[in-house]
mmCIF file with all atom_site columns, C-alpha atoms in Angstrom:
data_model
loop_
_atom_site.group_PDB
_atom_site.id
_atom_site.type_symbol
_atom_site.label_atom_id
_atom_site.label_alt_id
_atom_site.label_comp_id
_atom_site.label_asym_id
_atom_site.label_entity_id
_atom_site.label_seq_id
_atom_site.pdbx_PDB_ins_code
_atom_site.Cartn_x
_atom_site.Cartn_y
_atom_site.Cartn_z
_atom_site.occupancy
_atom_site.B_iso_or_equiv
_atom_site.pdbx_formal_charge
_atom_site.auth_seq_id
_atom_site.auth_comp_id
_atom_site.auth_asym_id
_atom_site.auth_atom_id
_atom_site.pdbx_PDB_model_num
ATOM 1   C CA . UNK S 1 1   ? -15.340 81.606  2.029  1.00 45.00 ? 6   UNK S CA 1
ATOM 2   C CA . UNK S 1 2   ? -15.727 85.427  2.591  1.00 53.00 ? 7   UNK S CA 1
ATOM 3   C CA . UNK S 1 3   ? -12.654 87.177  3.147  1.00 52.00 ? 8   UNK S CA 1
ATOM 4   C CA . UNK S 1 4   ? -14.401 88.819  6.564  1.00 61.00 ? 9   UNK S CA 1
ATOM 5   C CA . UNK S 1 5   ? -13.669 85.218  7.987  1.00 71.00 ? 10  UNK S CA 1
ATOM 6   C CA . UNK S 1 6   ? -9.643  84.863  7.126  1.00 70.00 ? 11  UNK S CA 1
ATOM 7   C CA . UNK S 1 7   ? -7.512  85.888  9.731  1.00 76.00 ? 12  UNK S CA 1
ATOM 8   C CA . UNK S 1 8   ? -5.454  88.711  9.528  1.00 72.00 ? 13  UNK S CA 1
ATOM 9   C CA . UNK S 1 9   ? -2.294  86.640  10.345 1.00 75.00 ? 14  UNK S CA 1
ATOM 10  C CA . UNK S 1 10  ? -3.106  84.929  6.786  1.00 72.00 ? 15  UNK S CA 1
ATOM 11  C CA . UNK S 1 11  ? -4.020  88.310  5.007  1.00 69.00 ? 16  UNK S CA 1
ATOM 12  C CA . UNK S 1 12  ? -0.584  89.740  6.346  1.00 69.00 ? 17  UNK S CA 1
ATOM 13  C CA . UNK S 1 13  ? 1.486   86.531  5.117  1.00 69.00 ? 18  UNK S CA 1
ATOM 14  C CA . UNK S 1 14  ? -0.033  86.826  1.768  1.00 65.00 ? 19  UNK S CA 1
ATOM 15  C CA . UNK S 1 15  ? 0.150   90.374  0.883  1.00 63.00 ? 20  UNK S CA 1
ATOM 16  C CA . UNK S 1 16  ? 3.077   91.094  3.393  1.00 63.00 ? 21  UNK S CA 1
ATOM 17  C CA . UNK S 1 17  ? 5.381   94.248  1.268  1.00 58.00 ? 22  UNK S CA 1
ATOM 18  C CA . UNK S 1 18  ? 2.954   94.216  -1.870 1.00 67.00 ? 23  UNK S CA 1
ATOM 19  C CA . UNK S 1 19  ? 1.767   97.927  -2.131 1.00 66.00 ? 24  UNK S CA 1
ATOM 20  C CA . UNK S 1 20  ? 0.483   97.080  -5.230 1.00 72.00 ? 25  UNK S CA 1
ATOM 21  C CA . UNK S 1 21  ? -1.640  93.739  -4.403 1.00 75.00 ? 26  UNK S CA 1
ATOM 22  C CA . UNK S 1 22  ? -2.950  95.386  -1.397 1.00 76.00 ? 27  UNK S CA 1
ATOM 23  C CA . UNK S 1 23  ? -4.521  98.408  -3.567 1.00 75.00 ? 28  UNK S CA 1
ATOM 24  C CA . UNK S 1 24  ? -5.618  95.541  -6.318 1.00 79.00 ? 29  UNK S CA 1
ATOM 25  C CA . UNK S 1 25  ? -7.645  93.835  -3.254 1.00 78.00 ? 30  UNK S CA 1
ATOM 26  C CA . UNK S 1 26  ? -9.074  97.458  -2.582 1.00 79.00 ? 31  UNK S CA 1
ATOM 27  C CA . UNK S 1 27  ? -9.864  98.435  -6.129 1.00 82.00 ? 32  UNK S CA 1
ATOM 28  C CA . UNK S 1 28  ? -11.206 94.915  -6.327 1.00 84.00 ? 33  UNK S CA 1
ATOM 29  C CA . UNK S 1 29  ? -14.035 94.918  -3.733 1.00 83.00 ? 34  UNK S CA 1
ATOM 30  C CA . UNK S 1 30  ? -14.316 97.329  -1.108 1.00 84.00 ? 35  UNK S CA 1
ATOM 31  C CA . UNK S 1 31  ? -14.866 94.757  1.558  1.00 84.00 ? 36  UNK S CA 1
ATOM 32  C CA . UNK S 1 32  ? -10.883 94.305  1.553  1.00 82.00 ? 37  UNK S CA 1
ATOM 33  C CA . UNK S 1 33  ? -10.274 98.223  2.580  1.00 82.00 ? 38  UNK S CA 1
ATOM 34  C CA . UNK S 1 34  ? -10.989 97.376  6.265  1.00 83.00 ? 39  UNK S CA 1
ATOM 35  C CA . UNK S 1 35  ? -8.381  94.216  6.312  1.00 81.00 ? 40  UNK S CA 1
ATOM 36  C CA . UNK S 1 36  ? -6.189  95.913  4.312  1.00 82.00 ? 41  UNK S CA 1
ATOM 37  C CA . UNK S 1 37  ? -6.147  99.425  6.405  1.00 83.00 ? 42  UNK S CA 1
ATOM 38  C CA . UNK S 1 38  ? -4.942  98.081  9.749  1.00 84.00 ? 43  UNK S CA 1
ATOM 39  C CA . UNK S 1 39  ? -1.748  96.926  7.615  1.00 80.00 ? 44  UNK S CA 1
ATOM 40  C CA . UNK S 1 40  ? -0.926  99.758  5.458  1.00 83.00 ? 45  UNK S CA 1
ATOM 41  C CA . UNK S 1 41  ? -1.500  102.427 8.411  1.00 87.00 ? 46  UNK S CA 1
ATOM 42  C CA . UNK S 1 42  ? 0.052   100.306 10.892 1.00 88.00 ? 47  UNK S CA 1
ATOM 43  C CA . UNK S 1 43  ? 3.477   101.934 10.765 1.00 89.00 ? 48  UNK S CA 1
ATOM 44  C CA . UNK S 1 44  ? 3.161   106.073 10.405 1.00 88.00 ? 49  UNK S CA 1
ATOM 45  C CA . UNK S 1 45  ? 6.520   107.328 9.438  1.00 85.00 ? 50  UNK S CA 1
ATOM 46  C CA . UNK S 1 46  ? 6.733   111.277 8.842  1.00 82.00 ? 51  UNK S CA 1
ATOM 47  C CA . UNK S 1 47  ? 10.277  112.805 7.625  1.00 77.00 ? 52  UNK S CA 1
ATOM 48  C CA . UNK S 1 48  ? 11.618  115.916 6.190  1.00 70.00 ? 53  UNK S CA 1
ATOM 49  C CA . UNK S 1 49  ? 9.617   114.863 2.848  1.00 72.00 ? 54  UNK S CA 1
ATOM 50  C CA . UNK S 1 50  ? 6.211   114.862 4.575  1.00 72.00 ? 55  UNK S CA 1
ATOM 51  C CA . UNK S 1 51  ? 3.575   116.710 5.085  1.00 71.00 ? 56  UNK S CA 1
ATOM 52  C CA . UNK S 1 52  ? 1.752   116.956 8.300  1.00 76.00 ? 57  UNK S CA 1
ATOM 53  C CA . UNK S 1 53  ? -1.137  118.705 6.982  1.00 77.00 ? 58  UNK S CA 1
ATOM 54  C CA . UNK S 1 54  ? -1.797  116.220 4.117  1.00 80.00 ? 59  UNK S CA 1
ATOM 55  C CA . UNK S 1 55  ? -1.968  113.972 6.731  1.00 82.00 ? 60  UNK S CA 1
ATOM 56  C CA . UNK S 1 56  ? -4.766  115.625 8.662  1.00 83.00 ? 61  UNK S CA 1
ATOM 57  C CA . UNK S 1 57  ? -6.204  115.986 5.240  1.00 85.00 ? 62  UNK S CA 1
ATOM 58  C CA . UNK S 1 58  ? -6.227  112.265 4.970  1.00 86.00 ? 63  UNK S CA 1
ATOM 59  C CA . UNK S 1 59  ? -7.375  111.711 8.349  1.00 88.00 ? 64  UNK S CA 1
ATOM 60  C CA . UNK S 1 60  ? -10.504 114.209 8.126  1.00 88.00 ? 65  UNK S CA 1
ATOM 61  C CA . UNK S 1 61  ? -11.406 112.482 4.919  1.00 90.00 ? 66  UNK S CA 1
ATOM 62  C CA . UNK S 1 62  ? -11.319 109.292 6.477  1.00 87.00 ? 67  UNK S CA 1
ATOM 63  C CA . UNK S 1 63  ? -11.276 109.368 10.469 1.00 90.00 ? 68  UNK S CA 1
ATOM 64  C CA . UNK S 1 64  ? -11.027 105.127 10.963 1.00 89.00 ? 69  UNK S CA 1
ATOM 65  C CA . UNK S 1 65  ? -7.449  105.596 10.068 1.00 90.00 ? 70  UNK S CA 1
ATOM 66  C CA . UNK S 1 66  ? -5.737  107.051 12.665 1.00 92.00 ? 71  UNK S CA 1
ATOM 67  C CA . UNK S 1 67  ? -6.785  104.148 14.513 1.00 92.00 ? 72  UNK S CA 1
ATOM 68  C CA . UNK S 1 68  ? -5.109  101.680 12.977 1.00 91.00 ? 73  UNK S CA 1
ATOM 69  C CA . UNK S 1 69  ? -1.384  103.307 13.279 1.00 93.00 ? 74  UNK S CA 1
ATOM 70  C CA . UNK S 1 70  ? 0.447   101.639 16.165 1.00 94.00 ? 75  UNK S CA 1
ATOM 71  C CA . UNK S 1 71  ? 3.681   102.966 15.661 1.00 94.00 ? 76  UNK S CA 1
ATOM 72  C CA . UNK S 1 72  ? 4.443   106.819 14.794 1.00 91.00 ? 77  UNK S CA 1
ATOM 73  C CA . UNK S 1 73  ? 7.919   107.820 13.850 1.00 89.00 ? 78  UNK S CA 1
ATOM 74  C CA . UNK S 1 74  ? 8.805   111.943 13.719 1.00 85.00 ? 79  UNK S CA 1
ATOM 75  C CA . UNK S 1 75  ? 11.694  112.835 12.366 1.00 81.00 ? 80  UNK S CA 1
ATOM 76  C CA . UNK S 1 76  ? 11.410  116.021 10.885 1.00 68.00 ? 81  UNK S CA 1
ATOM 77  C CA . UNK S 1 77  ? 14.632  117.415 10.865 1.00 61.00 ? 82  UNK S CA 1
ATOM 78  C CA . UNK S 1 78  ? 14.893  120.768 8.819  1.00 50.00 ? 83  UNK S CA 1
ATOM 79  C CA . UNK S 1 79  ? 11.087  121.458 8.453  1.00 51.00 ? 84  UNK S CA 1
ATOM 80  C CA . UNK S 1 80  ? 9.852   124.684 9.686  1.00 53.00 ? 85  UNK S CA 1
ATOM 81  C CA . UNK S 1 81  ? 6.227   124.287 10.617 1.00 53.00 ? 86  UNK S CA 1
ATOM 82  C CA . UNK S 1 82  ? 4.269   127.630 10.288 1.00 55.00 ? 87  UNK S CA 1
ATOM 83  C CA . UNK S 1 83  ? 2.289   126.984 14.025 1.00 52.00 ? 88  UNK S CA 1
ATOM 84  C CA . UNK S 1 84  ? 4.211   124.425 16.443 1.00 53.00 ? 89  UNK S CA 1
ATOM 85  C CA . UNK S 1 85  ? 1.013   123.089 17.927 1.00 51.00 ? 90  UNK S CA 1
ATOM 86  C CA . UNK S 1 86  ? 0.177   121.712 14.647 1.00 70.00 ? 91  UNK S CA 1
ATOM 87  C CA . UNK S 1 87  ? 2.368   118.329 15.556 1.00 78.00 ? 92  UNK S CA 1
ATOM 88  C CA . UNK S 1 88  ? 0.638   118.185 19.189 1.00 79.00 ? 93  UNK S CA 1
ATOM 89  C CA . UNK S 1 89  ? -2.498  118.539 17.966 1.00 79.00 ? 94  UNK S CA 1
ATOM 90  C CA . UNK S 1 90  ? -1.529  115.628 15.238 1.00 82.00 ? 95  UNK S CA 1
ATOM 91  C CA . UNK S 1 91  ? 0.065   112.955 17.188 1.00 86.00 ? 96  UNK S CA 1
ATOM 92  C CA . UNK S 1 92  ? -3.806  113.276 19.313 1.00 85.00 ? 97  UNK S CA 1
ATOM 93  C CA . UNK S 1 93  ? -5.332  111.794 16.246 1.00 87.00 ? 98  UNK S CA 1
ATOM 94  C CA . UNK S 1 94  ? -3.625  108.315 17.150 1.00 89.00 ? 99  UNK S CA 1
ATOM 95  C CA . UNK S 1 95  ? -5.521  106.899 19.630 1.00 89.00 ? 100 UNK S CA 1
ATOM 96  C CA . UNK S 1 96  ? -4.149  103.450 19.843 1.00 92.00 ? 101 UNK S CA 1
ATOM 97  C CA . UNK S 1 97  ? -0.627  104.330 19.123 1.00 94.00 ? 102 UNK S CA 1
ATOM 98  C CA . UNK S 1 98  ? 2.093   102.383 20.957 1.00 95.00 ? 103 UNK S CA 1
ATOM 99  C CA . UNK S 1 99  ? 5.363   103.790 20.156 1.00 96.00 ? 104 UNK S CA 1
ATOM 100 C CA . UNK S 1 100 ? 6.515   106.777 19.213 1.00 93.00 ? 105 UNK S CA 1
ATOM 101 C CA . UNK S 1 101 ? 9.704   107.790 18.035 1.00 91.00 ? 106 UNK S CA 1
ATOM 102 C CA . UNK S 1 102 ? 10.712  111.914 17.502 1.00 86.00 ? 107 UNK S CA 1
ATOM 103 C CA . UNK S 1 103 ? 14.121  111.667 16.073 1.00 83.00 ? 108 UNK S CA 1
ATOM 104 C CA . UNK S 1 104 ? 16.003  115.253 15.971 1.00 72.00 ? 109 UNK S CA 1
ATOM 105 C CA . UNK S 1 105 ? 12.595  116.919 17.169 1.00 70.00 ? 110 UNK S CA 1
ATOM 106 C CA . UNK S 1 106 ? 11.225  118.592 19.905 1.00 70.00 ? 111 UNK S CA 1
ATOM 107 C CA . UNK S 1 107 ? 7.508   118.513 21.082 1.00 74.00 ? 112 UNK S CA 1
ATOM 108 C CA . UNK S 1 108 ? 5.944   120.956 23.472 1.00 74.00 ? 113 UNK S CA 1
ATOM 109 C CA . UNK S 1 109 ? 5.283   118.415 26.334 1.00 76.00 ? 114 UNK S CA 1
ATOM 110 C CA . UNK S 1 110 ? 3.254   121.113 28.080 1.00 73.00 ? 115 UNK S CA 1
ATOM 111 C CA . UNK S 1 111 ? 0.444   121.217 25.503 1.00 73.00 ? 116 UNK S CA 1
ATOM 112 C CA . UNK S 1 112 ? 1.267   117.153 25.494 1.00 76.00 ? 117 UNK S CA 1
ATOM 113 C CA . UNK S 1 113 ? 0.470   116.827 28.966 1.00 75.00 ? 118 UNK S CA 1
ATOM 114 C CA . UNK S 1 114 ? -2.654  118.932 29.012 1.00 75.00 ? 119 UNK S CA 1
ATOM 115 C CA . UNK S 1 115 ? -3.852  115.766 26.996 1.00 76.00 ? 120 UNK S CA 1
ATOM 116 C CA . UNK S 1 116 ? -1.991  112.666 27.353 1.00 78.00 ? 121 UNK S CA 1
ATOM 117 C CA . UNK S 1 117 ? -0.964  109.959 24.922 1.00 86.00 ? 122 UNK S CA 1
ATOM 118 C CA . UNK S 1 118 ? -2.435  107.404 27.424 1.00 88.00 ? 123 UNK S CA 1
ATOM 119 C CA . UNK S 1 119 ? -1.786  104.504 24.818 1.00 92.00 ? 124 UNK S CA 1
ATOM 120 C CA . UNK S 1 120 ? 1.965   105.115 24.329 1.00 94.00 ? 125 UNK S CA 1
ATOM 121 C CA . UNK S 1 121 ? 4.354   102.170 26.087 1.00 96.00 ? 126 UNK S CA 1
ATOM 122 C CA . UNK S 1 122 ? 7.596   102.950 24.189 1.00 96.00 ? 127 UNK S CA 1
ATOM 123 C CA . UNK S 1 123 ? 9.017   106.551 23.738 1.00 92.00 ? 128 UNK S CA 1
ATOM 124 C CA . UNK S 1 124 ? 12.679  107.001 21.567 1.00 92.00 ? 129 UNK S CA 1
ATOM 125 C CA . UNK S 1 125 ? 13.993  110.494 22.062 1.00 88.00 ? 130 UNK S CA 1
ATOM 126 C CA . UNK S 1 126 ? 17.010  111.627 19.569 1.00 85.00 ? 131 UNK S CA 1
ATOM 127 C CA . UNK S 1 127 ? 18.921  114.840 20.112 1.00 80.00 ? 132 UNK S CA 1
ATOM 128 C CA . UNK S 1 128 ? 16.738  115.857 22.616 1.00 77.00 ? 133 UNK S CA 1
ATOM 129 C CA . UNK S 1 129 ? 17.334  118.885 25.729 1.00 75.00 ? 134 UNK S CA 1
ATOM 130 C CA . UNK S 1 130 ? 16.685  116.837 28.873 1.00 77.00 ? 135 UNK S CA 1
ATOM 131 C CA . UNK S 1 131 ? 15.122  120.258 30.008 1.00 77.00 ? 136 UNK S CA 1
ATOM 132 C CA . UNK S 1 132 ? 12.350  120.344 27.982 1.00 75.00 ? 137 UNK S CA 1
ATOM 133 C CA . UNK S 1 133 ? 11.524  116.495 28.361 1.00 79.00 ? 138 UNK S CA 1
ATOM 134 C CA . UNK S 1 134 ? 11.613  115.606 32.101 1.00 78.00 ? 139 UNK S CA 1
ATOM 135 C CA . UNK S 1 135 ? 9.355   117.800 33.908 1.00 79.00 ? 140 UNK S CA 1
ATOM 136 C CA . UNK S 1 136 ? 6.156   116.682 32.269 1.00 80.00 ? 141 UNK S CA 1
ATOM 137 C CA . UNK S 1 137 ? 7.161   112.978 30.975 1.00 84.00 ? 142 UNK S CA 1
ATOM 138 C CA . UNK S 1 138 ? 5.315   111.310 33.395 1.00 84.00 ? 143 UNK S CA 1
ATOM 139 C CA . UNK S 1 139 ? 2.329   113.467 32.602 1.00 85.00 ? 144 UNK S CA 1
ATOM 140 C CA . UNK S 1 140 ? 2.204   113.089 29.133 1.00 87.00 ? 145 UNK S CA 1
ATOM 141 C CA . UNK S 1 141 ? 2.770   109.489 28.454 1.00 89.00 ? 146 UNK S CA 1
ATOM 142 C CA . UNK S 1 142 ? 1.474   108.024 32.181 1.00 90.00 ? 147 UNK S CA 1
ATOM 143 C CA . UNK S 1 143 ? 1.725   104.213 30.702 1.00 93.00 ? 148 UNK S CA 1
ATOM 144 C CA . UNK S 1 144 ? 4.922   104.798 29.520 1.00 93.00 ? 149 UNK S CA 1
ATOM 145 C CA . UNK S 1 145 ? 7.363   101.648 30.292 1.00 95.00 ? 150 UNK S CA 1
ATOM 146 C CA . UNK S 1 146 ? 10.471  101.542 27.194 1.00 95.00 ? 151 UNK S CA 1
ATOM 147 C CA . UNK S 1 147 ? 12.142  105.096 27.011 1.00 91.00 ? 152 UNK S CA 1
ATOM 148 C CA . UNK S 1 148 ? 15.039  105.239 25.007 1.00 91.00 ? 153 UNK S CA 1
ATOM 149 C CA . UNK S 1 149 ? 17.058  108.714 25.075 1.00 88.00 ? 154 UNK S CA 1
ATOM 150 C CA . UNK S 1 150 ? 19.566  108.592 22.399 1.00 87.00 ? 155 UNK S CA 1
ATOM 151 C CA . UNK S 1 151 ? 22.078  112.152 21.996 1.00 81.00 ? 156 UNK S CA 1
ATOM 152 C CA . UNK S 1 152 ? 20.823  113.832 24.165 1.00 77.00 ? 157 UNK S CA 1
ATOM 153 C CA . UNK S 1 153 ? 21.670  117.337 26.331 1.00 73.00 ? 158 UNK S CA 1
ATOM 154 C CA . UNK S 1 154 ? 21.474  117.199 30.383 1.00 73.00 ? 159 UNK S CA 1
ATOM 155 C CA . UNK S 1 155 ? 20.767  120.759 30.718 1.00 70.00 ? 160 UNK S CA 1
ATOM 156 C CA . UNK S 1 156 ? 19.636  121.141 34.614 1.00 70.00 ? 161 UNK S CA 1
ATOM 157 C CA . UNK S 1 157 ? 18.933  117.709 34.803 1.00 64.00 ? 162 UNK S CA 1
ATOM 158 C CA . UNK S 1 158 ? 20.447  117.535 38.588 1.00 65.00 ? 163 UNK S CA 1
ATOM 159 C CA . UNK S 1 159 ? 17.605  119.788 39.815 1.00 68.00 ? 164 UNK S CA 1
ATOM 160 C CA . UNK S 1 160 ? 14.742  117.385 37.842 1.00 61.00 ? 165 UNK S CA 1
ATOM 161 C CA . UNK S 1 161 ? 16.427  114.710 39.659 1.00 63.00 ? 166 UNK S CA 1
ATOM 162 C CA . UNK S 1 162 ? 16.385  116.389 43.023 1.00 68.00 ? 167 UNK S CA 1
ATOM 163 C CA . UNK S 1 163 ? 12.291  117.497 42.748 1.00 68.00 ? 168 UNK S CA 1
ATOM 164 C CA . UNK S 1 164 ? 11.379  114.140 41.835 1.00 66.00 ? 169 UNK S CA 1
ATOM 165 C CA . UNK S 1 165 ? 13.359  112.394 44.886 1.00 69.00 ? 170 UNK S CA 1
ATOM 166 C CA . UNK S 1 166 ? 11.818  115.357 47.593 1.00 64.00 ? 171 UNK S CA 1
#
């Protein structure tokens, strides 16, 4: 039986958490690298040890990628990026993306809503300034239906309220 015939439930059970056998099926026959991509990319997780623009580098070199990750998770506390529209201009390589998480970081949801993450149904906000979020949420992720605000600061929130309802 070709392996373009299993189903990827079976190809998950069997190489579910093996790093290792998943890169032996790659090395082994580079038919596998398309069954094996939508599992290793399907959870994106970048932290204070990554690097966004390896990333891009990664997703230049090979551009199917991107469109496996369902799930993107930014939590970038204590990283000072050189050009702050480099993360805007990053989470737009995901075009099937689902949730998103941005722990302890802020986006700029006015370049966001120029070009909406029309995919993304779940949104988790940590230690976020209400401010910043709520005037262009509904623009930026219009399919959004999970938000989850966790530490968060009000700011003017009264007066976002008080547009919305007029």
């Amino acid at each position: 039986m070709s392996n373009r015939h299993f189903p990827m439930e079976l190809i998950s059970l069997i190489i579910r958490d093996a790093a290792r056998n998943m890169k032996m099926l790659c090395l082994l026959h580079s038919t596998w690298v398309p069954l094996i991509r939508p599992l290793i990319f399907d959870v994106l997780v970048a932290d204070g040890q990554c690097d966004i623009l390896a990333w891009q580098d990664l997703f230049t070199s090979a551009p199917d990628i991107p469109n496996h990750v369902r799930h993107v998770t930014l939590a970038l506390e204590g990283v000072t990026l050189g050009d702050p529209v480099v993360v805007e201009e990053f989470l737009h390589c995901f075009h099937k993306v689902l949730s998103l998480a941005l722990l302890s970081f802020e986006l700029d949801y006015n370049i966001l809503s120029l070009s909406p993450l029309r995919t993304v149904r779940s949104l988790i906000l940590h230690n976020c300034l209400l401010d910043d979020v709520l005037p262009d949420l509904k623009y930026t992720f219009p399919h959004l239906t999970v938000l989850h605000i966790v530490d968060f600061v009000a700011g003017n929130l009264w007066s976002h309220v008080a547009a919305e309802q007029a």
